[in-house]
GROMACS .gro file of C-alpha atoms in nm:
model
  487
    1MET     CA    1   3.605  -0.180  11.547
    2GLY     CA    2   3.750  -0.098  11.886
    3LYS     CA    3   3.581  -0.264  12.187
    4THR     CA    4   3.307  -0.380  12.159
    5THR     CA    5   3.174  -0.174  12.506
    6GLY     CA    6   3.430   0.107  12.460
    7PHE     CA    7   3.098   0.396  12.354
    8GLN     CA    8   2.940   0.261  12.656
    9GLU     CA    9   3.327   0.347  12.897
   10TRP     CA   10   3.472   0.619  12.760
   11GLN     CA   11   3.340   0.951  12.683
   12HIS     CA   12   3.441   1.143  12.322
   13VAL     CA   13   3.715   1.351  12.400
   14PRO     CA   14   3.762   1.643  12.093
   15ALA     CA   15   4.164   1.738  12.086
   16PRO     CA   16   4.308   1.963  12.280
   17LYS     CA   17   4.311   2.289  12.231
   18ARG     CA   18   4.623   2.574  12.261
   19GLU     CA   19   4.527   2.863  12.562
   20LYS     CA   20   4.347   3.144  12.326
   21SER     CA   21   4.536   3.415  12.474
   22GLU     CA   22   4.831   3.178  12.361
   23ARG     CA   23   4.718   3.123  12.039
   24LEU     CA   24   4.598   3.478  11.890
   25LYS     CA   25   5.002   3.594  11.971
   26ASP     CA   26   5.084   3.410  11.659
   27TRP     CA   27   5.008   3.191  11.326
   28ARG     CA   28   5.070   2.814  11.443
   29GLU     CA   29   4.835   2.600  11.442
   30PHE     CA   30   4.583   2.565  11.741
   31THR     CA   31   4.547   2.236  11.725
   32LEU     CA   32   4.742   1.994  11.996
   33PRO     CA   33   4.787   1.596  11.953
   34LEU     CA   34   4.562   1.326  12.178
   35PRO     CA   35   4.798   1.184  12.414
   36ALA     CA   36   4.840   0.808  12.314
   37ASP     CA   37   4.627   0.669  12.578
   38GLU     CA   38   4.341   0.895  12.505
   39ALA     CA   39   4.400   0.843  12.147
   40LYS     CA   40   4.339   0.465  12.232
   41ARG     CA   41   4.063   0.518  12.405
   42GLN     CA   42   3.869   0.740  12.149
   43ALA     CA   43   3.960   0.495  11.896
   44GLY     CA   44   3.792   0.209  12.133
   45ARG     CA   45   3.511   0.390  12.096
   46CYS     CA   46   3.390   0.267  11.722
   47MET     CA   47   3.101   0.053  11.799
   48ASP     CA   48   3.029  -0.250  11.657
   49CYS     CA   49   2.777  -0.091  11.436
   50GLY     CA   50   2.735  -0.342  11.170
   51VAL     CA   51   2.679  -0.105  10.900
   52PRO     CA   52   2.912   0.182  10.942
   53PHE     CA   53   2.738   0.442  10.812
   54CYS     CA   54   3.075   0.681  10.837
   55HIS     CA   55   3.122   0.488  10.470
   56GLN     CA   56   2.838   0.661  10.369
   57GLY     CA   57   2.999   1.014  10.505
   58CYS     CA   58   3.295   0.995  10.374
   59PRO     CA   59   3.361   1.102  10.007
   60LEU     CA   60   3.625   0.866  10.008
   61GLY     CA   61   3.499   0.558  10.192
   62ASN     CA   62   3.765   0.562  10.390
   63PRO     CA   63   3.777   0.222  10.609
   64ILE     CA   64   3.755   0.406  10.918
   65PRO     CA   65   3.654   0.106  11.182
   66GLU     CA   66   3.987  -0.029  11.075
   67PHE     CA   67   4.234   0.225  11.098
   68ASN     CA   68   4.004   0.283  11.482
   69ASP     CA   69   4.046  -0.077  11.536
   70ALA     CA   70   4.414  -0.123  11.406
   71VAL     CA   71   4.508   0.218  11.650
   72TYR     CA   72   4.330   0.052  11.961
   73ARG     CA   73   4.487  -0.276  11.928
   74GLY     CA   74   4.853  -0.095  11.922
   75LYS     CA   75   4.874  -0.132  11.531
   76TRP     CA   76   4.963   0.211  11.454
   77LYS     CA   77   5.165   0.148  11.119
   78GLU     CA   78   4.795  -0.110  11.017
   79ALA     CA   79   4.616   0.194  11.076
   80PHE     CA   80   4.828   0.314  10.847
   81LEU     CA   81   4.817   0.119  10.574
   82ALA     CA   82   4.471   0.097  10.605
   83LEU     CA   83   4.399   0.506  10.652
   84SER     CA   84   4.636   0.527  10.312
   85GLY     CA   85   4.475   0.273  10.110
   86THR     CA   86   4.156   0.536  10.048
   87HIS     CA   87   4.404   0.859  10.083
   88ASN     CA   88   4.668   0.978   9.988
   89PHE     CA   89   4.645   1.316  10.191
   90PRO     CA   90   4.528   1.217  10.579
   91GLU     CA   91   4.706   1.553  10.697
   92PHE     CA   92   4.521   1.809  10.474
   93THR     CA   93   4.211   1.627  10.587
   94GLY     CA   94   4.282   1.537  10.959
   95ARG     CA   95   4.358   1.924  11.013
   96LEU     CA   96   4.063   2.074  10.737
   97CYS     CA   97   3.806   1.838  10.699
   98PRO     CA   98   3.433   1.903  10.837
   99ALA     CA   99   3.386   1.533  10.866
  100PRO     CA  100   3.058   1.451  10.764
  101CYS     CA  101   3.189   1.093  10.829
  102GLU     CA  102   3.175   1.164  11.208
  103ALA     CA  103   2.773   1.397  11.124
  104ALA     CA  104   2.652   0.993  10.955
  105CYS     CA  105   2.877   0.848  11.246
  106VAL     CA  106   2.573   0.557  11.428
  107LEU     CA  107   2.620   0.684  11.742
  108SER     CA  108   2.602   1.034  11.686
  109ILE     CA  109   2.227   0.919  11.657
  110ASP     CA  110   2.230   1.015  12.050
  111GLN     CA  111   2.585   1.146  12.206
  112ASP     CA  112   2.906   1.221  12.009
  113PRO     CA  113   3.023   1.021  11.720
  114VAL     CA  114   3.347   0.835  11.706
  115THR     CA  115   3.649   1.108  11.702
  116ILE     CA  116   3.760   1.036  11.334
  117GLU     CA  117   3.865   1.362  11.172
  118GLN     CA  118   4.170   1.369  11.476
  119MET     CA  119   4.220   1.035  11.436
  120GLU     CA  120   4.392   1.045  11.084
  121LYS     CA  121   4.527   1.364  11.154
  122GLU     CA  122   4.679   1.122  11.459
  123ILE     CA  123   4.774   0.846  11.231
  124ILE     CA  124   4.931   0.990  10.940
  125GLU     CA  125   5.182   1.253  11.168
  126ARG     CA  126   5.325   0.906  11.380
  127ALA     CA  127   5.331   0.719  11.052
  128PHE     CA  128   5.568   1.050  10.967
  129ALA     CA  129   5.756   1.068  11.316
  130GLU     CA  130   5.819   0.676  11.285
  131GLY     CA  131   5.925   0.694  10.882
  132TRP     CA  132   5.710   0.494  10.699
  133VAL     CA  133   5.577   0.777  10.485
  134LYS     CA  134   5.794   0.741  10.200
  135ALA     CA  135   5.835   0.808   9.833
  136HIS     CA  136   5.685   0.533   9.650
  137PRO     CA  137   5.802   0.592   9.284
  138PRO     CA  138   5.558   0.412   8.994
  139ALA     CA  139   5.744   0.055   8.916
  140HIS     CA  140   5.753   0.079   8.533
  141ARG     CA  141   5.650   0.421   8.304
  142THR     CA  142   5.345   0.442   8.035
  143GLY     CA  143   5.530   0.657   7.810
  144LYS     CA  144   5.224   0.869   7.872
  145ARG     CA  145   5.189   1.274   8.029
  146VAL     CA  146   4.954   1.375   8.200
  147ALA     CA  147   4.908   1.792   8.224
  148VAL     CA  148   4.708   1.862   8.544
  149VAL     CA  149   4.683   2.201   8.590
  150GLY     CA  150   4.585   2.350   9.018
  151SER     CA  151   4.812   2.181   9.197
  152GLY     CA  152   4.460   2.221   9.514
  153PRO     CA  153   4.322   1.932   9.674
  154ALA     CA  154   4.184   1.765   9.353
  155GLY     CA  155   4.485   1.775   9.186
  156LEU     CA  156   4.755   1.685   9.376
  157ALA     CA  157   4.520   1.385   9.474
  158ALA     CA  158   4.481   1.363   9.069
  159ALA     CA  159   4.881   1.431   9.055
  160ALA     CA  160   4.974   1.107   9.310
  161GLN     CA  161   4.677   0.866   9.179
  162LEU     CA  162   4.798   0.900   8.786
  163ASN     CA  163   5.174   0.956   8.843
  164GLN     CA  164   5.122   0.616   9.060
  165ALA     CA  165   4.960   0.415   8.730
  166GLY     CA  166   5.329   0.503   8.559
  167HIS     CA  167   5.219   0.842   8.325
  168HIS     CA  168   5.380   1.141   8.360
  169VAL     CA  169   5.247   1.388   8.544
  170THR     CA  170   5.337   1.781   8.516
  171VAL     CA  171   5.103   1.960   8.732
  172PHE     CA  172   5.125   2.366   8.706
  173GLU     CA  173   5.040   2.608   8.955
  174ARG     CA  174   4.934   3.001   8.893
  175ASP     CA  175   5.110   3.078   9.211
  176ASP     CA  176   5.459   3.055   9.289
  177ARG     CA  177   5.455   2.756   9.558
  178PRO     CA  178   5.189   2.438   9.523
  179GLY     CA  179   4.927   2.407   9.717
  180GLY     CA  180   4.638   2.572   9.545
  181MET     CA  181   4.397   2.719   9.852
  182LEU     CA  182   4.566   2.481  10.011
  183ARG     CA  183   4.874   2.777  10.069
  184TYR     CA  184   4.682   3.076  10.050
  185GLY     CA  185   4.338   3.013  10.150
  186ILE     CA  186   4.375   2.782  10.429
  187PRO     CA  187   4.540   3.090  10.727
  188ASP     CA  188   4.851   2.935  10.943
  189PHE     CA  189   4.643   2.833  11.204
  190LYS     CA  190   4.472   2.569  11.047
  191LEU     CA  191   4.758   2.447  10.814
  192GLU     CA  192   5.122   2.551  10.878
  193LYS     CA  193   5.294   2.530  10.527
  194SER     CA  194   5.547   2.300  10.650
  195VAL     CA  195   5.296   2.040  10.631
  196ILE     CA  196   5.197   2.098  10.268
  197ASP     CA  197   5.529   2.128  10.195
  198ARG     CA  198   5.635   1.761  10.369
  199ARG     CA  199   5.429   1.661  10.124
  200ILE     CA  200   5.481   1.810   9.793
  201LYS     CA  201   5.870   1.688   9.848
  202LEU     CA  202   5.790   1.322   9.866
  203LEU     CA  203   5.544   1.381   9.534
  204GLU     CA  204   5.881   1.506   9.356
  205GLN     CA  205   6.083   1.191   9.487
  206GLU     CA  206   5.780   1.027   9.261
  207GLY     CA  207   5.826   1.153   8.995
  208ILE     CA  208   5.579   1.419   8.980
  209GLU     CA  209   5.693   1.795   8.863
  210PHE     CA  210   5.534   2.132   8.979
  211ARG     CA  211   5.599   2.393   8.747
  212CYS     CA  212   5.485   2.704   8.936
  213GLY     CA  213   5.419   3.078   8.912
  214VAL     CA  214   5.273   2.962   8.500
  215ASP     CA  215   4.903   3.131   8.414
  216VAL     CA  216   4.785   2.805   8.183
  217SER     CA  217   4.495   3.107   8.022
  218ARG     CA  218   4.830   3.298   7.960
  219GLU     CA  219   5.081   3.040   7.873
  220PRO     CA  220   5.078   2.854   7.628
  221GLY     CA  221   4.675   2.849   7.706
  222TRP     CA  222   4.458   2.532   7.719
  223ARG     CA  223   4.453   2.494   7.350
  224ALA     CA  224   4.856   2.444   7.340
  225LEU     CA  225   4.874   2.281   7.623
  226ARG     CA  226   4.645   2.008   7.553
  227GLU     CA  227   4.819   1.967   7.216
  228GLN     CA  228   5.119   1.894   7.406
  229TYR     CA  229   5.011   1.618   7.640
  230ASP     CA  230   4.775   1.333   7.613
  231ALA     CA  231   4.517   1.391   7.834
  232LEU     CA  232   4.491   1.733   8.084
  233VAL     CA  233   4.326   1.758   8.386
  234LEU     CA  234   4.153   2.059   8.505
  235ALA     CA  235   4.188   2.137   8.861
  236VAL     CA  236   4.169   2.515   8.889
  237GLY     CA  237   3.879   2.569   9.186
  238ALA     CA  238   3.594   2.769   9.273
  239GLN     CA  239   3.734   3.092   9.391
  240ARG     CA  240   3.585   3.380   9.222
  241GLY     CA  241   3.385   3.547   9.513
  242LYS     CA  242   3.032   3.662   9.551
  243ASP     CA  243   3.068   4.012   9.556
  244LEU     CA  244   2.783   4.275   9.744
  245PRO     CA  245   2.557   4.478   9.513
  246VAL     CA  246   2.481   4.757   9.755
  247PRO     CA  247   2.555   5.141   9.673
  248GLY     CA  248   2.920   5.217   9.842
  249ARG     CA  249   3.073   4.877   9.705
  250GLU     CA  250   3.306   5.125   9.556
  251LEU     CA  251   3.421   5.266   9.874
  252SER     CA  252   3.761   5.207   9.990
  253GLY     CA  253   3.789   4.926  10.323
  254VAL     CA  254   3.603   4.659  10.066
  255VAL     CA  255   3.801   4.381  10.055
  256MET     CA  256   3.680   4.014   9.938
  257ALA     CA  257   3.787   3.711  10.164
  258MET     CA  258   4.040   3.561   9.909
  259ASP     CA  259   4.268   3.791   9.884
  260TYR     CA  260   4.224   3.908  10.291
  261LEU     CA  261   4.320   3.590  10.309
  262THR     CA  262   4.576   3.498  10.067
  263HIS     CA  263   4.821   3.817  10.135
  264GLN     CA  264   4.826   3.708  10.551
  265ASN     CA  265   4.900   3.413  10.445
  266ARG     CA  266   5.185   3.551  10.232
  267VAL     CA  267   5.269   3.756  10.469
  268VAL     CA  268   5.379   3.484  10.762
  269ALA     CA  269   5.575   3.364  10.475
  270GLY     CA  270   5.786   3.615  10.409
  271LEU     CA  271   5.657   3.664  10.077
  272ALA     CA  272   5.489   4.051  10.135
  273SER     CA  273   5.485   4.278  10.427
  274LEU     CA  274   5.137   4.360  10.528
  275GLU     CA  275   4.965   4.571  10.362
  276PRO     CA  276   4.713   4.847  10.543
  277ARG     CA  277   4.481   4.756  10.276
  278PHE     CA  278   4.476   4.448  10.478
  279ASN     CA  279   4.575   4.509  10.794
  280ALA     CA  280   4.274   4.472  11.061
  281ALA     CA  281   4.477   4.654  11.375
  282GLY     CA  282   4.325   4.916  11.560
  283LYS     CA  283   3.994   4.871  11.309
  284ARG     CA  284   3.639   4.812  11.348
  285VAL     CA  285   3.558   4.533  11.130
  286ILE     CA  286   3.307   4.352  11.040
  287ILE     CA  287   3.276   3.988  10.837
  288LEU     CA  288   2.987   3.890  10.566
  289GLY     CA  289   2.964   3.532  10.599
  290GLY     CA  290   2.925   3.323  10.905
  291GLY     CA  291   3.100   2.981  10.710
  292ASP     CA  292   3.389   2.902  10.699
  293THR     CA  293   3.583   3.152  10.488
  294GLY     CA  294   3.450   3.366  10.684
  295SER     CA  295   3.553   3.241  11.060
  296ASP     CA  296   3.885   3.223  10.912
  297CYS     CA  297   3.919   3.573  10.794
  298LEU     CA  298   3.743   3.645  11.236
  299GLY     CA  299   4.063   3.408  11.358
  300THR     CA  300   4.280   3.671  11.108
  301ALA     CA  301   4.161   3.974  11.208
  302LEU     CA  302   4.213   3.873  11.572
  303ARG     CA  303   4.521   3.798  11.570
  304GLN     CA  304   4.617   4.082  11.338
  305GLY     CA  305   4.483   4.301  11.647
  306ALA     CA  306   4.117   4.463  11.519
  307ALA     CA  307   3.985   4.673  11.758
  308HIS     CA  308   3.644   4.487  11.709
  309VAL     CA  309   3.527   4.245  11.496
  310MET     CA  310   3.141   4.124  11.405
  311GLN     CA  311   3.059   3.846  11.153
  312VAL     CA  312   2.739   3.819  11.054
  313SER     CA  313   2.552   3.613  10.833
  314TYR     CA  314   2.199   3.698  10.671
  315ALA     CA  315   2.075   3.437  10.733
  316PRO     CA  316   1.820   3.360  11.095
  317PRO     CA  317   2.067   3.123  11.368
  318PRO     CA  318   2.041   2.702  11.307
  319PRO     CA  319   1.861   2.576  11.567
  320ALA     CA  320   2.040   2.385  11.851
  321VAL     CA  321   1.968   2.063  11.739
  322ARG     CA  322   1.854   1.828  11.509
  323ALA     CA  323   1.477   1.957  11.323
  324LEU     CA  324   1.306   1.724  11.262
  325ASN     CA  325   1.366   1.736  10.818
  326ASN     CA  326   1.646   1.693  10.907
  327PRO     CA  327   1.784   1.339  11.056
  328TRP     CA  328   2.080   1.146  11.086
  329PRO     CA  329   2.280   1.047  10.890
  330ARG     CA  330   2.224   1.331  10.697
  331TRP     CA  331   2.455   1.627  10.778
  332PRO     CA  332   2.348   1.831  11.115
  333LEU     CA  333   2.218   2.213  11.031
  334VAL     CA  334   2.279   2.289  11.392
  335PHE     CA  335   2.447   2.563  11.524
  336ARG     CA  336   2.810   2.576  11.596
  337THR     CA  337   3.105   2.741  11.678
  338SER     CA  338   3.381   2.732  11.511
  339SER     CA  339   3.767   2.743  11.699
  340SER     CA  340   3.812   3.148  11.566
  341GLN     CA  341   3.461   3.272  11.691
  342GLU     CA  342   3.593   3.014  12.040
  343GLU     CA  343   3.905   3.314  12.002
  344GLY     CA  344   3.619   3.629  12.008
  345GLY     CA  345   3.409   3.816  11.824
  346GLN     CA  346   3.037   3.931  11.780
  347ARG     CA  347   2.858   3.737  11.591
  348GLU     CA  348   2.498   3.834  11.465
  349PHE     CA  349   2.255   3.675  11.209
  350GLY     CA  350   1.949   3.783  11.032
  351LEU     CA  351   2.152   4.073  10.920
  352VAL     CA  352   2.115   4.252  10.522
  353THR     CA  353   2.321   4.434  10.353
  354GLN     CA  354   2.120   4.810  10.193
  355ARG     CA  355   2.402   5.011  10.139
  356LEU     CA  356   2.760   5.183  10.282
  357GLU     CA  357   2.774   5.504  10.392
  358GLY     CA  358   3.151   5.703  10.360
  359GLN     CA  359   3.318   5.969  10.380
  360ASP     CA  360   3.622   6.078  10.146
  361GLY     CA  361   3.581   5.794   9.938
  362GLN     CA  362   3.665   5.570  10.285
  363LEU     CA  363   3.390   5.322  10.429
  364LYS     CA  364   3.222   5.446  10.725
  365ALA     CA  365   2.982   5.231  10.792
  366LEU     CA  366   2.723   4.968  10.751
  367HIS     CA  367   2.374   4.992  10.722
  368SER     CA  368   2.170   4.690  10.768
  369VAL     CA  369   1.787   4.565  10.835
  370LYS     CA  370   1.696   4.279  11.042
  371VAL     CA  371   1.499   4.002  10.831
  372GLU     CA  372   1.300   3.677  10.993
  373LEU     CA  373   1.208   3.365  10.853
  374THR     CA  374   0.894   3.335  10.688
  375THR     CA  375   0.694   3.123  10.460
  376GLY     CA  376   0.709   3.274  10.074
  377THR     CA  377   0.396   3.275   9.839
  378ASP     CA  378   0.472   2.965   9.670
  379GLY     CA  379   0.520   2.804  10.048
  380LYS     CA  380   0.925   2.808  10.013
  381PRO     CA  381   1.085   2.977  10.365
  382ALA     CA  382   1.193   3.292  10.293
  383LEU     CA  383   1.319   3.620  10.401
  384ALA     CA  384   1.153   3.910  10.526
  385GLU     CA  385   1.220   4.270  10.631
  386ILE     CA  386   1.143   4.325  10.969
  387PRO     CA  387   0.988   4.712  10.960
  388GLY     CA  388   1.226   4.945  11.217
  389SER     CA  389   1.510   4.767  11.256
  390GLN     CA  390   1.769   4.922  10.994
  391THR     CA  391   2.083   4.974  11.241
  392ALA     CA  392   2.407   5.179  11.105
  393HIS     CA  393   2.667   4.976  11.204
  394PRO     CA  394   3.004   5.211  11.211
  395VAL     CA  395   3.277   4.963  11.027
  396ASP     CA  396   3.642   5.046  10.914
  397LEU     CA  397   3.709   4.729  10.669
  398LEU     CA  398   3.448   4.559  10.546
  399VAL     CA  399   3.553   4.173  10.479
  400LEU     CA  400   3.331   4.005  10.140
  401ALA     CA  401   3.286   3.616  10.299
  402ILE     CA  402   2.986   3.514  10.064
  403GLY     CA  403   2.973   3.240   9.911
  404PHE     CA  404   3.207   3.170   9.588
  405THR     CA  405   3.011   3.250   9.219
  406GLY     CA  406   3.242   2.946   9.055
  407THR     CA  407   3.583   2.948   8.852
  408ASP     CA  408   3.717   3.197   8.565
  409SER     CA  409   3.561   2.927   8.300
  410HIS     CA  410   3.552   3.215   7.957
  411THR     CA  411   3.905   3.108   7.813
  412LEU     CA  412   3.841   2.766   7.977
  413SER     CA  413   3.517   2.682   7.694
  414GLU     CA  414   3.691   2.996   7.415
  415GLU     CA  415   3.975   2.743   7.369
  416LEU     CA  416   3.890   2.370   7.459
  417GLY     CA  417   3.539   2.357   7.412
  418VAL     CA  418   3.401   2.242   7.710
  419LYS     CA  419   3.056   2.281   7.754
  420LEU     CA  420   2.966   2.469   8.126
  421THR     CA  421   2.711   2.488   8.334
  422PRO     CA  422   2.437   2.700   8.404
  423ARG     CA  423   2.652   2.770   8.748
  424GLY     CA  424   2.928   2.859   8.561
  425THR     CA  425   3.167   2.543   8.666
  426VAL     CA  426   3.289   2.306   8.394
  427GLN     CA  427   3.080   2.005   8.245
  428VAL     CA  428   3.186   1.692   8.338
  429ASP     CA  429   2.986   1.358   8.337
  430SER     CA  430   3.012   1.108   8.592
  431HIS     CA  431   3.387   0.946   8.462
  432PHE     CA  432   3.480   1.352   8.508
  433ALA     CA  433   3.494   1.357   8.113
  434THR     CA  434   3.454   1.701   8.013
  435SER     CA  435   3.320   1.768   7.622
  436ALA     CA  436   3.624   1.810   7.463
  437ASP     CA  437   3.793   1.511   7.397
  438GLY     CA  438   4.120   1.402   7.690
  439VAL     CA  439   4.046   1.696   7.917
  440PHE     CA  440   3.898   1.585   8.267
  441CYS     CA  441   3.811   1.813   8.547
  442ALA     CA  442   3.780   1.752   8.868
  443GLY     CA  443   3.747   1.935   9.232
  444ASP     CA  444   3.526   2.279   9.271
  445ALA     CA  445   3.591   2.337   8.870
  446SER     CA  446   3.314   2.097   8.795
  447ARG     CA  447   3.133   2.088   9.150
  448GLY     CA  448   3.144   2.429   9.312
  449ALA     CA  449   3.293   2.554   9.607
  450SER     CA  450   3.235   2.280   9.786
  451LEU     CA  451   3.458   1.991  10.086
  452VAL     CA  452   3.837   1.958  10.093
  453VAL     CA  453   3.769   1.606  10.113
  454TRP     CA  454   3.519   1.553   9.774
  455ALA     CA  455   3.796   1.721   9.595
  456PHE     CA  456   4.019   1.466   9.715
  457ALA     CA  457   3.761   1.247   9.597
  458ASP     CA  458   3.759   1.354   9.297
  459GLY     CA  459   4.091   1.430   9.212
  460ARG     CA  460   4.116   1.010   9.265
  461GLU     CA  461   3.775   0.948   9.058
  462THR     CA  462   3.884   1.136   8.788
  463ALA     CA  463   4.324   0.998   8.788
  464ARG     CA  464   4.080   0.650   8.776
  465SER     CA  465   3.846   0.805   8.466
  466VAL     CA  466   4.213   0.948   8.248
  467ASP     CA  467   4.395   0.588   8.309
  468ALA     CA  468   4.142   0.395   8.133
  469TYR     CA  469   4.134   0.666   7.904
  470LEU     CA  470   4.473   0.608   7.827
  471SER     CA  471   4.457   0.259   7.911
  472ARG     CA  472   4.221   0.146   7.644
  473GLY     CA  473   3.963   0.146   7.871
  474THR     CA  474   4.077   0.003   8.219
  475SER     CA  475   4.235   0.156   8.531
  476ALA     CA  476   4.423  -0.069   8.821
  477LEU     CA  477   4.396   0.212   9.048
  478PRO     CA  478   4.157   0.204   9.285
  479THR     CA  479   3.793   0.350   9.368
  480ARG     CA  480   3.622   0.467   9.567
  481GLY     CA  481   3.675   0.238   9.903
  482LYS     CA  482   3.766   0.018   9.676
  483ASP     CA  483   4.036  -0.155   9.443
  484CYS     CA  484   3.846  -0.247   9.039
  485ALA     CA  485   3.895  -0.227   8.731
  486VAL     CA  486   3.691   0.004   8.540
  487GLY     CA  487   3.605  -0.093   8.197
   0.00000   0.00000   0.00000
């Protein structure tokens, strides 16, 4: 805990942000550090709640009261050691996590929660600045070789833990640089890529090998790769986007969200020139999808200089406060405004696309109808069209950010014999083992598209199971929030 009466004395203060007019002119991160005295106060708001429900909300089981208490007492290195005991990469969740831990905070029952996500960022950045974050190669090697396919959050976490267990780890990445969705799926204004490079350098110093530009499904092939290593971890993500099955989908001017974001990230990195089909400058842009990916596309379009941007959600707007059937400590299904939505653009709710209209093969309009929430014949909530609410929206660029359907898993099934779920994800047991011997799966590839913090947690737990597989049933690697053996 922090100060006994801290939550009564100090109000929640969010991290400061750069001015909107300033940050729209570049691609740098928009969040600024908390002043040291404010960080102390925010950490001091962590109350003596008896049962810290934040642990339940955090998939990693981070020792949140402990590191907040250390920050309040000015013991920043102690806070770093506590946090790094359960989390390999706080610099990523401290920037990207939606913070289910804060939703589960006891304070959030009737007031703003304790600052947790930003505190993780403050702690790890302080640790880097002080030189506390150093490479720690394992003291001994087991002689076992593990291949990790995918260098996103799950792959990095699995690789880091397996390497610490003493196994030789090689990470295969299809893209030209490591990081997976952290590198090319997240805009620089939320995560500058130097943060990834800094961590990858440490992982390499610890002995992890990264092989980029390798599409394993093509060469060497899944079966051949499995034969070369003692164990295989699949961490290939689930970035195959949902498409829009309406008339006019074939028109020029319709792009998938991940294609749009990836291209812009490559432009910012100096690896590509901005292609006209991904350039929103001077265009009327519509983004279908009201989630985080859609908001990332909104912030990108605004920075590209779009003439007008509208972000559309097919569902009606959520309530301003928790509904009775959405009690604490569950994730609050309430109306939110992202940093990109703060910057500009128009938001629309309860709109369903009926068809797209074009001229000479180029997108010109999106035709929609308003819907409202009703009760279906089966007694479950349903959406019903509102008669006479059809509207045509002028549009030059349509970005589809309506969710993800899973991973490209057909070759996995064919070559490795892994079973798939009805959703198209890789089927795993409680230890993240697939139906193929020695093949494990972590993150979105098995869970489905989810939170970044779940990917990190799954990667760590998968590494523990792989270590146990390679070590005849036991592992010294820590489990969620603890340090005990599998057996």
